[in-house]
Tab-separated table of C-alpha atoms in Angstrom:
chain	number	residue	atom	x	y	z
A	279	MET	CA	17.198	8.275	-8.574
A	280	PHE	CA	16.702	11.166	-7.808
A	281	ILE	CA	19.844	14.561	-9.166
A	282	SER	CA	19.860	18.327	-7.342
A	283	GLY	CA	21.791	21.015	-8.410
A	284	LEU	CA	23.121	23.806	-6.403
A	285	ASN	CA	22.669	26.993	-7.338
A	286	PHE	CA	23.628	30.692	-4.586
A	287	ARG	CA	23.331	27.532	-1.570
A	288	THR	CA	19.423	26.774	-2.908
A	289	LEU	CA	19.024	23.465	-4.339
A	290	ILE	CA	16.861	22.666	-7.513
A	291	SER	CA	15.270	19.676	-8.663
A	292	ILE	CA	17.249	18.267	-11.878
A	293	PRO	CA	13.469	17.068	-14.421
A	294	LYS	CA	14.758	13.561	-15.640
A	295	SER	CA	14.659	14.850	-18.721
A	296	SER	CA	18.012	16.225	-17.994
A	297	PHE	CA	19.910	13.698	-16.260
A	298	GLY	CA	23.903	13.075	-17.297
A	299	ARG	CA	23.899	16.696	-18.651
A	300	PHE	CA	25.975	17.571	-16.025
A	301	HIS	CA	27.575	21.722	-16.568
A	302	SER	CA	30.860	22.254	-15.183
A	303	ALA	CA	30.674	25.505	-13.514
A	304	ASN	CA	28.364	23.473	-11.241
A	305	ALA	CA	28.118	20.866	-8.415
A	306	TYR	CA	25.717	18.237	-7.885
A	307	LEU	CA	23.966	15.592	-5.403
A	308	VAL	CA	22.980	12.381	-6.660
A	309	LEU	CA	21.523	10.687	-4.502
A	310	SER	CA	20.065	6.598	-5.282
A	311	VAL	CA	17.418	4.786	-3.403
A	312	ASP	CA	16.467	1.338	-3.332
A	313	SER	CA	14.007	-1.073	-1.293
A	314	THR	CA	17.415	-2.591	-0.334
A	315	LEU	CA	19.197	0.092	1.327
A	316	ALA	CA	15.516	1.398	2.651
A	317	SER	CA	15.891	-1.931	4.483
A	318	ASP	CA	19.096	-1.176	5.874
A	319	LYS	CA	18.600	1.539	7.111
A	320	ALA	CA	15.031	0.532	9.112
A	321	LEU	CA	17.281	-1.997	10.968
A	322	GLU	CA	19.988	1.190	11.811
A	323	LEU	CA	17.464	2.638	13.037
A	324	ASP	CA	15.513	0.192	15.401
A	325	ALA	CA	19.705	-0.458	16.126
A	326	ALA	CA	18.928	3.032	17.467
A	327	LEU	CA	16.279	2.326	19.256
A	328	GLY	CA	17.211	-0.654	20.854
A	329	CYS	CA	16.016	-3.151	19.219
A	330	CYS	CA	11.895	-2.389	20.276
A	331	THR	CA	10.104	-2.820	16.921
A	332	VAL	CA	8.047	-4.345	14.300
A	333	GLN	CA	8.914	-2.938	10.612
A	334	TYR	CA	6.614	-3.339	8.085
A	335	ARG	CA	7.848	-3.252	4.610
A	336	GLU	CA	4.407	-1.204	2.607
A	337	VAL	CA	4.030	-1.152	-0.338
A	338	GLN	CA	1.195	0.207	-2.404
A	339	GLY	CA	-1.506	-0.983	-2.853
A	340	GLN	CA	-1.655	-4.106	-0.425
A	341	GLU	CA	-0.718	-1.297	2.681
A	342	THR	CA	-1.228	-2.636	6.055
A	343	GLU	CA	-4.455	-1.882	8.015
A	344	LYS	CA	-1.558	-0.448	10.745
A	345	PHE	CA	-0.499	1.406	8.584
A	346	LEU	CA	-3.862	2.703	7.271
A	347	SER	CA	-4.828	3.823	10.282
A	348	TYR	CA	-2.388	6.489	10.660
A	349	PHE	CA	-3.955	8.814	7.503
A	350	LYS	CA	-7.293	9.923	8.116
A	351	PRO	CA	-9.587	9.086	6.853
A	352	CYS	CA	-7.569	7.745	3.753
A	353	ILE	CA	-4.655	7.675	2.042
A	354	ILE	CA	-5.995	8.730	-1.489
A	355	PRO	CA	-2.536	7.415	-4.828
A	356	VAL	CA	-2.046	10.766	-7.055
A	357	GLU	CA	-0.551	9.451	-10.195
A	358	GLY	CA	1.573	11.201	-11.413
A	359	LYS	CA	4.851	13.078	-10.065
A	360	TYR	CA	3.987	16.886	-7.672
A	361	SER	CA	7.222	19.310	-8.128
A	362	PRO	CA	6.513	22.238	-6.925
A	363	GLN	CA	7.252	24.777	-9.232
A	364	THR	CA	4.133	23.020	-11.220
A	365	GLY	CA	1.963	21.678	-8.474
A	366	PHE	CA	0.725	17.252	-10.433
A	367	PRO	CA	1.081	17.297	-14.005
A	368	GLY	CA	-1.462	18.383	-16.279
A	369	GLU	CA	-3.989	21.353	-16.334
A	370	THR	CA	-6.883	19.578	-16.643
A	371	TYR	CA	-9.411	17.857	-14.508
A	372	HIS	CA	-8.787	14.738	-14.173
A	373	VAL	CA	-11.843	12.527	-13.675
A	374	THR	CA	-11.184	9.759	-11.184
A	375	LEU	CA	-13.575	6.699	-10.966
A	376	LEU	CA	-11.843	4.730	-6.486
A	377	MET	CA	-12.840	1.830	-4.820
A	378	CYS	CA	-13.404	2.247	-1.092
A	379	LYS	CA	-12.870	-0.668	0.404
A	380	GLY	CA	-12.679	-1.970	4.275
A	381	ASP	CA	-15.142	-1.224	7.698
A	382	HIS	CA	-12.194	-0.015	9.261
A	383	ALA	CA	-9.611	0.967	8.115
A	384	VAL	CA	-10.144	2.320	4.461
A	385	ARG	CA	-7.903	1.030	1.735
A	386	VAL	CA	-8.587	3.721	-1.118
A	387	LYS	CA	-7.318	2.571	-5.324
A	388	GLU	CA	-8.007	3.747	-8.033
A	389	VAL	CA	-9.755	1.662	-11.029
A	390	PRO	CA	-10.296	2.028	-14.727
A	391	PHE	CA	-12.578	4.661	-15.355
A	392	LEU	CA	-14.829	2.887	-17.250
A	393	ARG	CA	-18.239	0.480	-16.570
A	394	SER	CA	-16.939	-2.793	-15.749
A	395	SER	CA	-15.288	-1.597	-12.607
A	396	LEU	CA	-17.863	-1.252	-11.337
A	397	ASN	CA	-19.442	-3.825	-9.962
A	398	HIS	CA	-22.533	-4.412	-6.114
A	399	ASP	CA	-19.886	-5.819	-3.492
A	400	ASP	CA	-17.143	-2.254	-3.507
A	401	VAL	CA	-18.669	1.249	-2.929
A	402	PHE	CA	-17.134	3.645	-5.385
A	403	VAL	CA	-16.492	7.416	-4.932
A	404	LEU	CA	-16.669	8.841	-8.664
A	405	ASP	CA	-14.686	12.020	-8.637
A	406	THR	CA	-15.198	14.867	-11.110
A	407	ALA	CA	-14.536	18.818	-11.552
A	408	SER	CA	-17.694	19.563	-10.362
A	409	LYS	CA	-20.083	17.380	-7.912
A	410	VAL	CA	-18.032	14.347	-6.482
A	411	PHE	CA	-20.365	11.027	-6.369
A	412	LEU	CA	-20.439	8.392	-4.242
A	413	PHE	CA	-21.945	4.917	-5.968
A	414	ALA	CA	-23.016	1.787	-3.157
A	415	GLY	CA	-23.050	-0.990	-3.745
A	416	CYS	CA	-25.635	-3.428	-3.359
A	417	ASN	CA	-24.612	-5.412	-1.510
A	418	SER	CA	-21.908	-3.039	0.994
A	419	GLY	CA	-21.936	-3.330	3.991
A	420	PRO	CA	-22.884	0.383	6.205
A	421	GLN	CA	-19.620	0.914	7.676
A	422	GLU	CA	-18.163	0.362	4.337
A	423	LYS	CA	-20.413	3.306	2.907
A	424	ALA	CA	-19.422	5.470	5.823
A	425	LYS	CA	-16.587	5.396	5.814
A	426	ALA	CA	-16.192	6.520	1.903
A	427	LEU	CA	-18.128	8.613	2.451
A	428	GLU	CA	-15.345	9.987	5.072
A	429	VAL	CA	-13.524	9.191	1.846
A	430	VAL	CA	-16.127	11.916	-0.861
A	431	GLU	CA	-15.715	14.695	2.073
A	432	CYS	CA	-11.382	14.958	2.178
A	433	ILE	CA	-11.495	15.290	-1.899
A	434	LYS	CA	-14.466	17.781	-1.165
A	435	ASP	CA	-12.382	19.998	1.276
A	436	ASN	CA	-8.866	18.877	0.483
A	437	LYS	CA	-8.999	19.156	-3.595
A	438	HIS	CA	-12.320	20.583	-4.503
A	439	VAL	CA	-11.311	23.534	-0.940
A	440	GLY	CA	-14.733	23.114	-0.393
A	441	ARG	CA	-16.853	24.375	-3.389
A	442	CYS	CA	-17.909	21.421	-5.079
A	443	GLN	CA	-21.631	18.637	-4.965
A	444	VAL	CA	-21.794	16.085	-3.453
A	445	ALA	CA	-24.101	12.989	-4.334
A	446	THR	CA	-24.803	9.438	-3.774
A	447	ILE	CA	-26.020	6.439	-5.405
A	448	GLU	CA	-27.297	2.919	-4.336
A	449	ASP	CA	-27.472	0.984	-7.032
A	450	GLY	CA	-27.972	2.564	-9.876
A	451	LYS	CA	-30.610	5.153	-7.355
A	452	PHE	CA	-29.374	8.897	-6.388
A	453	SER	CA	-30.788	9.993	-2.428
A	454	GLY	CA	-33.075	13.225	-2.631
A	455	ASP	CA	-34.147	14.085	-6.308
A	456	SER	CA	-30.491	13.631	-7.760
A	457	ASP	CA	-30.750	13.280	-11.433
A	458	PRO	CA	-28.728	8.836	-12.061
A	459	GLY	CA	-28.666	10.788	-15.442
A	460	GLU	CA	-25.338	13.033	-14.537
A	461	PHE	CA	-23.961	10.239	-12.735
A	462	TRP	CA	-24.387	7.577	-15.877
A	463	SER	CA	-23.436	10.349	-18.296
A	464	PHE	CA	-19.544	9.756	-17.108
A	465	PHE	CA	-19.518	5.886	-18.071
A	466	GLY	CA	-21.227	6.405	-21.453
A	467	GLY	CA	-24.692	6.168	-20.185
A	468	TYR	CA	-26.775	3.398	-17.952
A	469	ALA	CA	-26.320	0.252	-18.518
A	470	PRO	CA	-26.874	-3.160	-15.543
A	471	ILE	CA	-24.052	-3.972	-13.655
A	472	PRO	CA	-22.949	-7.925	-14.121
A	473	LYS	CA	-24.122	-9.782	-10.706
A	474	PHE	CA	-20.524	-11.059	-10.594
A	475	SER	CA	-17.925	-10.195	-9.452
A	476	SER	CA	-14.293	-10.857	-8.751
A	477	SER	CA	-12.757	-8.548	-6.410
A	478	THR	CA	-13.526	-10.617	-4.313
A	479	ALA	CA	-11.740	-14.316	-5.302
A	480	GLN	CA	-8.654	-12.558	-6.546
A	481	GLU	CA	-8.311	-10.725	-2.963
A	482	GLN	CA	-8.973	-14.425	-1.219
A	483	ALA	CA	-5.479	-15.209	0.304
A	484	LEU	CA	-4.380	-18.518	-0.401
A	485	THR	CA	-3.966	-21.020	2.599
A	486	THR	CA	-1.077	-23.246	2.526
A	487	CYS	CA	1.645	-24.519	4.860
A	488	ALA	CA	4.300	-22.629	6.557
A	489	LYS	CA	8.257	-22.843	6.019
A	490	LEU	CA	10.303	-22.245	7.927
A	491	TYR	CA	14.038	-21.200	6.669
A	492	ARG	CA	16.888	-20.513	8.900
A	493	GLY	CA	20.545	-18.684	8.336
A	494	ASN	CA	20.912	-18.277	4.091
A	495	LEU	CA	17.790	-19.698	3.450
A	496	HIS	CA	18.295	-23.072	3.908
A	497	LEU	CA	14.938	-25.386	5.204
A	498	THR	CA	14.540	-25.822	8.167
A	499	GLY	CA	10.513	-27.474	9.023
A	500	THR	CA	6.917	-26.746	7.647
A	501	SER	CA	4.999	-28.687	9.765
A	502	SER	CA	4.700	-28.456	13.887
A	503	LEU	CA	7.118	-26.272	13.490
A	504	ILE	CA	7.715	-25.110	17.698
A	505	LYS	CA	8.703	-21.771	19.040
A	506	ASP	CA	11.883	-23.980	20.186
A	507	MET	CA	12.957	-24.562	16.759
A	508	LEU	CA	14.729	-20.032	16.635
A	509	GLU	CA	17.735	-20.050	18.260
A	510	LYS	CA	19.025	-16.264	19.780
A	511	ASN	CA	21.724	-16.159	17.446
A	512	LYS	CA	20.302	-17.565	14.075
A	513	CYS	CA	18.415	-15.429	11.957
A	514	TYR	CA	14.572	-16.912	9.889
A	515	MET	CA	12.420	-16.335	7.448
A	516	LEU	CA	8.865	-17.865	8.027
A	517	ASP	CA	7.110	-17.800	4.383
A	518	SER	CA	2.863	-18.318	4.222
A	519	ASP	CA	3.034	-17.629	0.635
A	520	SER	CA	0.617	-14.021	1.595
A	521	GLU	CA	3.418	-12.677	3.822
A	522	VAL	CA	6.608	-13.403	4.755
A	523	PHE	CA	7.839	-12.578	8.443
A	524	VAL	CA	12.075	-12.422	8.812
A	525	TRP	CA	12.999	-13.570	12.744
A	526	LEU	CA	15.830	-11.953	14.318
A	527	GLY	CA	17.280	-13.423	16.987
A	528	ARG	CA	18.824	-11.289	19.853
A	529	ASN	CA	21.736	-12.369	19.793
A	530	THR	CA	22.689	-12.277	16.232
A	531	SER	CA	24.354	-8.403	14.672
A	532	LEU	CA	23.236	-5.959	13.061
A	533	THR	CA	25.445	-7.078	9.317
A	534	GLU	CA	23.493	-10.453	9.799
A	535	ARG	CA	19.786	-9.106	10.099
A	536	LYS	CA	20.457	-6.809	6.741
A	537	THR	CA	21.915	-10.227	5.421
A	538	SER	CA	18.958	-11.702	6.339
A	539	ILE	CA	16.659	-8.848	4.615
A	540	SER	CA	18.297	-8.757	1.575
A	541	SER	CA	18.241	-12.857	1.143
A	542	SER	CA	14.656	-12.837	1.561
A	543	GLU	CA	13.776	-10.226	-0.818
A	544	ASP	CA	16.907	-11.819	-3.060
A	545	PHE	CA	14.073	-14.612	-2.356
A	546	LEU	CA	10.804	-13.358	-2.795
A	547	ARG	CA	12.451	-12.420	-6.708
A	548	LYS	CA	13.744	-15.932	-7.368
A	549	GLU	CA	10.138	-17.593	-6.311
A	550	GLY	CA	8.564	-15.279	-9.474
A	551	ARG	CA	6.179	-13.897	-6.006
A	552	SER	CA	4.587	-10.789	-6.032
A	553	THR	CA	6.991	-7.582	-5.279
A	554	SER	CA	4.351	-6.511	-3.557
A	555	THR	CA	3.793	-9.403	-0.325
A	556	SER	CA	3.618	-8.832	2.836
A	557	LEU	CA	6.859	-8.640	4.461
A	558	VAL	CA	6.933	-8.225	8.192
A	559	LEU	CA	10.417	-8.206	10.302
A	560	LEU	CA	10.230	-9.090	14.353
A	561	THR	CA	12.469	-9.406	17.037
A	562	GLU	CA	12.828	-11.944	19.386
A	563	GLY	CA	10.568	-11.587	22.598
A	564	LEU	CA	7.620	-8.564	19.507
A	565	GLU	CA	6.398	-11.676	17.751
A	566	ASN	CA	2.978	-10.604	16.690
A	567	ALA	CA	-0.224	-12.965	16.973
A	568	ARG	CA	-0.108	-13.332	13.425
A	569	PHE	CA	3.423	-14.631	13.441
A	570	ARG	CA	2.610	-17.154	16.500
A	571	SER	CA	-0.114	-18.397	14.016
A	572	PHE	CA	2.061	-20.429	12.895
A	573	PHE	CA	3.179	-22.577	15.722
A	574	ASP	CA	1.525	-25.432	17.362
A	575	LYS	CA	3.213	-24.742	20.771
A	576	TRP	CA	3.651	-21.231	21.343
A	577	PRO	CA	5.155	-20.295	25.544
């Protein structure tokens, strides 16, 4: 929820600590937005554009590669909330450890500032007040390292305004004449990194049989799906565990589409599924290759 007060025709943001305190001599603007409203507005915009878009629900940390590709070189998550008056919270410089994954669209995630967060499979960026370090695991690929270096340059140019040093470490060895002790000192000194990495195992998607639901989530089919099951005047939900697709027939109304999306979100909540589960909205005729791959027969 966001609350703004009017002061001489200017909107002033009200801090959360003052929510509920309204002065009788002032007027206030209260805005409450949730994911359901965002979905509704996306559908209304799609309708205004002639129902010609594919919509993706993006959740922090689980963004699709397509979404990430719009931001060069990457999206860098920042803890806290930004204020035009005070900037980001905290006056002291916050040392952060970032994990970089991806050969094309790089995904950057802040991980706990601990030695145990490092592994041999990924590339990491340690951002300190005076220097930005790039740690490349021995099992990481050259393209992934190159993408992580773009992240380092972005941090240097934007966060440090170009006034910081950059150092690269290859599993414990700095390139050039840099001192590895400087890097490891931030972790309390050098210690071997465990050979086992759980990051890959955690991110492997489970392969299960896709299930097709119609309307108010009536199970239609679980195997041998064909395109003819999809009717123009109905909405469907295809659940593949790792992602959920909502298929919108061309002859369905805006109200029916909103109801279908709301039902899909309720389904995920009732099933105890993660809020980061990918949700893709597809209008008939605009199905992507991933959606079509679940059907045995697709013209």
